[in-house]
PDB file of C-alpha atoms in Angstrom:
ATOM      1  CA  UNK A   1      -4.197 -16.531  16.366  1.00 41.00           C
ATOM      2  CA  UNK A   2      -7.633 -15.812  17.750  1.00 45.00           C
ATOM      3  CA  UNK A   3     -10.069 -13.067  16.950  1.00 43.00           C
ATOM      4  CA  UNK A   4      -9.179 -11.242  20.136  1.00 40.00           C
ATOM      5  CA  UNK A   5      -5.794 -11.070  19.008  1.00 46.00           C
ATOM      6  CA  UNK A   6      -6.421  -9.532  15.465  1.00 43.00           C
ATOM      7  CA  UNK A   7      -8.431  -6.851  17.679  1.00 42.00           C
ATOM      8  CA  UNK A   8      -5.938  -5.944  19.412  1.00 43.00           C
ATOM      9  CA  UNK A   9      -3.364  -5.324  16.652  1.00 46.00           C
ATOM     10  CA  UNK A  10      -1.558  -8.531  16.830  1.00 51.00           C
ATOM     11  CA  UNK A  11       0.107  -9.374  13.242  1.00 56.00           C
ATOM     12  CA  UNK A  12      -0.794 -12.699  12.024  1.00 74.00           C
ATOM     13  CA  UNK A  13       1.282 -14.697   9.297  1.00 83.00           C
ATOM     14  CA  UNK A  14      -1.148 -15.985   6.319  1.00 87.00           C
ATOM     15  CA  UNK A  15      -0.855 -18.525   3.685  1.00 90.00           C
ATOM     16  CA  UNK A  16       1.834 -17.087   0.629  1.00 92.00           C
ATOM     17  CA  UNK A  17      -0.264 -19.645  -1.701  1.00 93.00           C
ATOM     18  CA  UNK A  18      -3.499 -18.596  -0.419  1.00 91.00           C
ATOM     19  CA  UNK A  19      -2.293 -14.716  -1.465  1.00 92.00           C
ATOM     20  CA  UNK A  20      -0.541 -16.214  -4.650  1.00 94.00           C
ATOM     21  CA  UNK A  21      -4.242 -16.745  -5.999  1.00 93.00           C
ATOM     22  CA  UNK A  22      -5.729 -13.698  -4.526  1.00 91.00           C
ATOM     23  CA  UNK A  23      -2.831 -11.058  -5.568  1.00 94.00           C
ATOM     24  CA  UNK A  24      -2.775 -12.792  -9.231  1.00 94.00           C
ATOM     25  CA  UNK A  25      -4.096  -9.800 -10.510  1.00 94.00           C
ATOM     26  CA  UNK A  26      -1.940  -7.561  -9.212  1.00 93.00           C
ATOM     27  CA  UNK A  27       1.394  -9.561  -9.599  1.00 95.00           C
ATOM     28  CA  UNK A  28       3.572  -9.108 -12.187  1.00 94.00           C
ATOM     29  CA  UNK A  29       4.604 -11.911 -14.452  1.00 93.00           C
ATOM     30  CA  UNK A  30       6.440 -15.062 -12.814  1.00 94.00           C
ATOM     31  CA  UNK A  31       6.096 -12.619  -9.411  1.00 96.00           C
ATOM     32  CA  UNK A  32       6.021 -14.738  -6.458  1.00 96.00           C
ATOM     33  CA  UNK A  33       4.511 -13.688  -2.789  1.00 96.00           C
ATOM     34  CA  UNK A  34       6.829 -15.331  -0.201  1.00 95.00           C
ATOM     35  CA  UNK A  35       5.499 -14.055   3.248  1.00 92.00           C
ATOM     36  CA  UNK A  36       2.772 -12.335   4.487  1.00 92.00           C
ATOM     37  CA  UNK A  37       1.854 -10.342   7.959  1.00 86.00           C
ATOM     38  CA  UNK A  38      -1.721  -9.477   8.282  1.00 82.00           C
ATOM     39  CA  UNK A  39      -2.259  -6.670  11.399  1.00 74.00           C
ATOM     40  CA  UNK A  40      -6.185  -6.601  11.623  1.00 72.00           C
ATOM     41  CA  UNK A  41      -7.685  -5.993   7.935  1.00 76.00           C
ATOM     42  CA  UNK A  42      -3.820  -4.670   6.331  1.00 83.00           C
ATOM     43  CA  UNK A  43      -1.507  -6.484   4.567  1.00 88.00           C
ATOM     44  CA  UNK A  44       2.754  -6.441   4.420  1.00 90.00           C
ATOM     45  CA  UNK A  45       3.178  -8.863   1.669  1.00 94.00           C
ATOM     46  CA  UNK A  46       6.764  -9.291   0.543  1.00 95.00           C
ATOM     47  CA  UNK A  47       7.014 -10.943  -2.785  1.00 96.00           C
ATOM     48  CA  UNK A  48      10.120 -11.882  -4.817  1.00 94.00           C
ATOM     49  CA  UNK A  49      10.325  -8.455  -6.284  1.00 94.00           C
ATOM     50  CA  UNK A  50       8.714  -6.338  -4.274  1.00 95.00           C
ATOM     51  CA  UNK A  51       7.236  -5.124  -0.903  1.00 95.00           C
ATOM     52  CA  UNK A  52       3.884  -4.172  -0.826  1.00 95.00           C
ATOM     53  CA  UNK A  53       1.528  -2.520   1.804  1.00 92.00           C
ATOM     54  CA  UNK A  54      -1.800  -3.132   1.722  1.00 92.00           C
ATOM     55  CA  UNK A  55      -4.172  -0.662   3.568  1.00 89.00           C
ATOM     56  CA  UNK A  56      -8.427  -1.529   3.515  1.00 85.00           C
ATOM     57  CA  UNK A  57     -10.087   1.609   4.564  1.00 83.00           C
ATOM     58  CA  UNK A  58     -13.253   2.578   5.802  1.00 77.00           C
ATOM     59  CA  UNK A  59     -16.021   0.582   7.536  1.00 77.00           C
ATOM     60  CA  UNK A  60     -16.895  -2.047   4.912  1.00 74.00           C
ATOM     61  CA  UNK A  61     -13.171  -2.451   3.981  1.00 71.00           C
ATOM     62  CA  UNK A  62     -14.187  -2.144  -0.002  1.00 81.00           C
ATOM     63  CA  UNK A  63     -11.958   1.067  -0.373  1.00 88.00           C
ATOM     64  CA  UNK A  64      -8.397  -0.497  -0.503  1.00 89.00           C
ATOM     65  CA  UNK A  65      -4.981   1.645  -0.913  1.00 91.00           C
ATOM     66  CA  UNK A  66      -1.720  -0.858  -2.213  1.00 92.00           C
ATOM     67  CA  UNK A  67       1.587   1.006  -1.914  1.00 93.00           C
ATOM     68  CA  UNK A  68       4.135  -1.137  -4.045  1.00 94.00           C
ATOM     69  CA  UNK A  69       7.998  -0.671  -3.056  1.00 93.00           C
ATOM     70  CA  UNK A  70      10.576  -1.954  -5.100  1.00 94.00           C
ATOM     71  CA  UNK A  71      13.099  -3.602  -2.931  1.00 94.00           C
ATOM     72  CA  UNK A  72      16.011  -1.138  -4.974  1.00 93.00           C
ATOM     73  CA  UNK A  73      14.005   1.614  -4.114  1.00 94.00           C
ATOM     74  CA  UNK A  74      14.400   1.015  -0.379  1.00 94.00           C
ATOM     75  CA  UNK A  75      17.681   2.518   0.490  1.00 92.00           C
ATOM     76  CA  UNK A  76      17.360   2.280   4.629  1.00 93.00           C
ATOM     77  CA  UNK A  77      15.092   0.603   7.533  1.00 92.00           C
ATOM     78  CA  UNK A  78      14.948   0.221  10.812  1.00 91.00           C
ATOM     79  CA  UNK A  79      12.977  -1.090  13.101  1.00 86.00           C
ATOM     80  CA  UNK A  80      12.388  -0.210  16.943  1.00 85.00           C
ATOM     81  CA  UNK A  81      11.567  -3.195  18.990  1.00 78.00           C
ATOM     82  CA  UNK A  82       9.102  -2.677  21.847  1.00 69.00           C
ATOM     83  CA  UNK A  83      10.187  -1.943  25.498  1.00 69.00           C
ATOM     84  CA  UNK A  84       8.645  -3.441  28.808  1.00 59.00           C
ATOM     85  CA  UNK A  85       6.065  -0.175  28.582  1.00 56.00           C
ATOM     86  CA  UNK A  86       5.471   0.136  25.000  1.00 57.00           C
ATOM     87  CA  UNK A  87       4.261  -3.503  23.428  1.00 65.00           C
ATOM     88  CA  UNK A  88       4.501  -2.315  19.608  1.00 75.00           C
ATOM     89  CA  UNK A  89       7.768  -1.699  17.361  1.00 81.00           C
ATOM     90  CA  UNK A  90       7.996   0.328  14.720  1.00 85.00           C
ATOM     91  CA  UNK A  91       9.317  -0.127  11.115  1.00 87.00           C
ATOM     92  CA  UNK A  92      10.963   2.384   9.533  1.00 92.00           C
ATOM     93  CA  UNK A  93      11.887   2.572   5.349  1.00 93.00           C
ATOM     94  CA  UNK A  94      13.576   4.929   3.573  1.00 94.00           C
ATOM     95  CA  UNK A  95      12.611   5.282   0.123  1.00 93.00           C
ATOM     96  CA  UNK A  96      14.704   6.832  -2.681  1.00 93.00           C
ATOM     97  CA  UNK A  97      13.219  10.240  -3.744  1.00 89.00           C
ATOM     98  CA  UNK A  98      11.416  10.321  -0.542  1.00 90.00           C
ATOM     99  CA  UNK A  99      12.383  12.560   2.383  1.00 91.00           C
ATOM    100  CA  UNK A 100      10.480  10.912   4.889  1.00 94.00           C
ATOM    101  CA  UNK A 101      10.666   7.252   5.979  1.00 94.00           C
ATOM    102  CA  UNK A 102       7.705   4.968   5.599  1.00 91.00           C
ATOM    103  CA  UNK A 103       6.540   4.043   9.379  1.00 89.00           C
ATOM    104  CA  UNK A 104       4.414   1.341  10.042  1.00 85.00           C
ATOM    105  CA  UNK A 105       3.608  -0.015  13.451  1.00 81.00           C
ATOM    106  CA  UNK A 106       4.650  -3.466  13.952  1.00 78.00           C
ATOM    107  CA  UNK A 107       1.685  -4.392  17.397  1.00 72.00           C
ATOM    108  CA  UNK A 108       2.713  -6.719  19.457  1.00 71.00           C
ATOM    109  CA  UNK A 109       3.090 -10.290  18.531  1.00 70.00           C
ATOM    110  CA  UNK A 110       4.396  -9.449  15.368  1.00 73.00           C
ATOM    111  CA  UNK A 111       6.918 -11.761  14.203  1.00 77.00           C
ATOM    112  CA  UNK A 112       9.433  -8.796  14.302  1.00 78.00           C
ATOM    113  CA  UNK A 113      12.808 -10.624  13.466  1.00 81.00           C
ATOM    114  CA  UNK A 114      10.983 -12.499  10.511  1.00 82.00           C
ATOM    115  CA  UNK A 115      10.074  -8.802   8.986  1.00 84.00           C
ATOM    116  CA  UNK A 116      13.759  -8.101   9.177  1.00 85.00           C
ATOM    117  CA  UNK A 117      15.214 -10.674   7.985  1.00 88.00           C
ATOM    118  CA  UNK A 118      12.744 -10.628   4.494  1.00 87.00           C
ATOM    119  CA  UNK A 119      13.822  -6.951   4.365  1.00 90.00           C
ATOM    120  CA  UNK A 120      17.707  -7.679   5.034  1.00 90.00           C
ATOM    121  CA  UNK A 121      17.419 -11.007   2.163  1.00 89.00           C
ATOM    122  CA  UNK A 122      15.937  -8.483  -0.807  1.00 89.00           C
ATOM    123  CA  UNK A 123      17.578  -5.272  -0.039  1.00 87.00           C
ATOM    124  CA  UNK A 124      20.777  -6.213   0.407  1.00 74.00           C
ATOM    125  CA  UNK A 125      20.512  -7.902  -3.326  1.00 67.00           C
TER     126      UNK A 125
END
């Protein structure tokens, strides 16, 4: 994946053992990160317990919002795969005591089906 792509949008898979060390913080105890999509400077990293979206804001990036899902929490999702017009699918969650789904935009490139299936393996448990 090239810089021109992560202009554009294009979700990028990164390193789970890279984001292990990085995350370690943040993770709870034996909590392991088994896939991550990077779309420009954000973050979908799916760990063993939980799916978390990571959102760096403003200019410099230091501002950072992390939304943390429990998998039991999610209760529906979709997603919308692009058509020949529209290059970018969207992913839809529904979150109990929410009203209104979680959408993120999935750009073009994104490994789509991979996304699913993670959701599919730790919802469904």
């Amino acid at each position: 994946m090239g810089f021109l792509d992560g202009l554009m949008g294009n979700a990028s898979e990164i390193n789970a053992e890279d984001m292990q060390e990085e995350l370690a913080p943040i993770l709870g105890d034996a909590e392991r990160v088994q896939r991550v999509f990077k779309v420009i400077r954000d973050l979908f990293v799916f760990t063993d317990k939980r799916l978390m979206f990571i959102d760096k804001q403003g200019i410099t990036g230091k501002k950072v919002d992390y939304l943390s899902v429990p998998y039991r929490a999610i209760t529906v999702f979709s997603v919308e795969t692009a058509g020949h017009f529209d290059l970018d699918a969207e992913l839809k969650i529904w979150i109990s005591g929410r009203h209104e789904p979680l959408i993120k935009e999935l750009k073009s490139g994104t490994d789509v089906v991979g996304v699913q299936k993670m959701l599919a393996n730790y919802v469904a448990r």
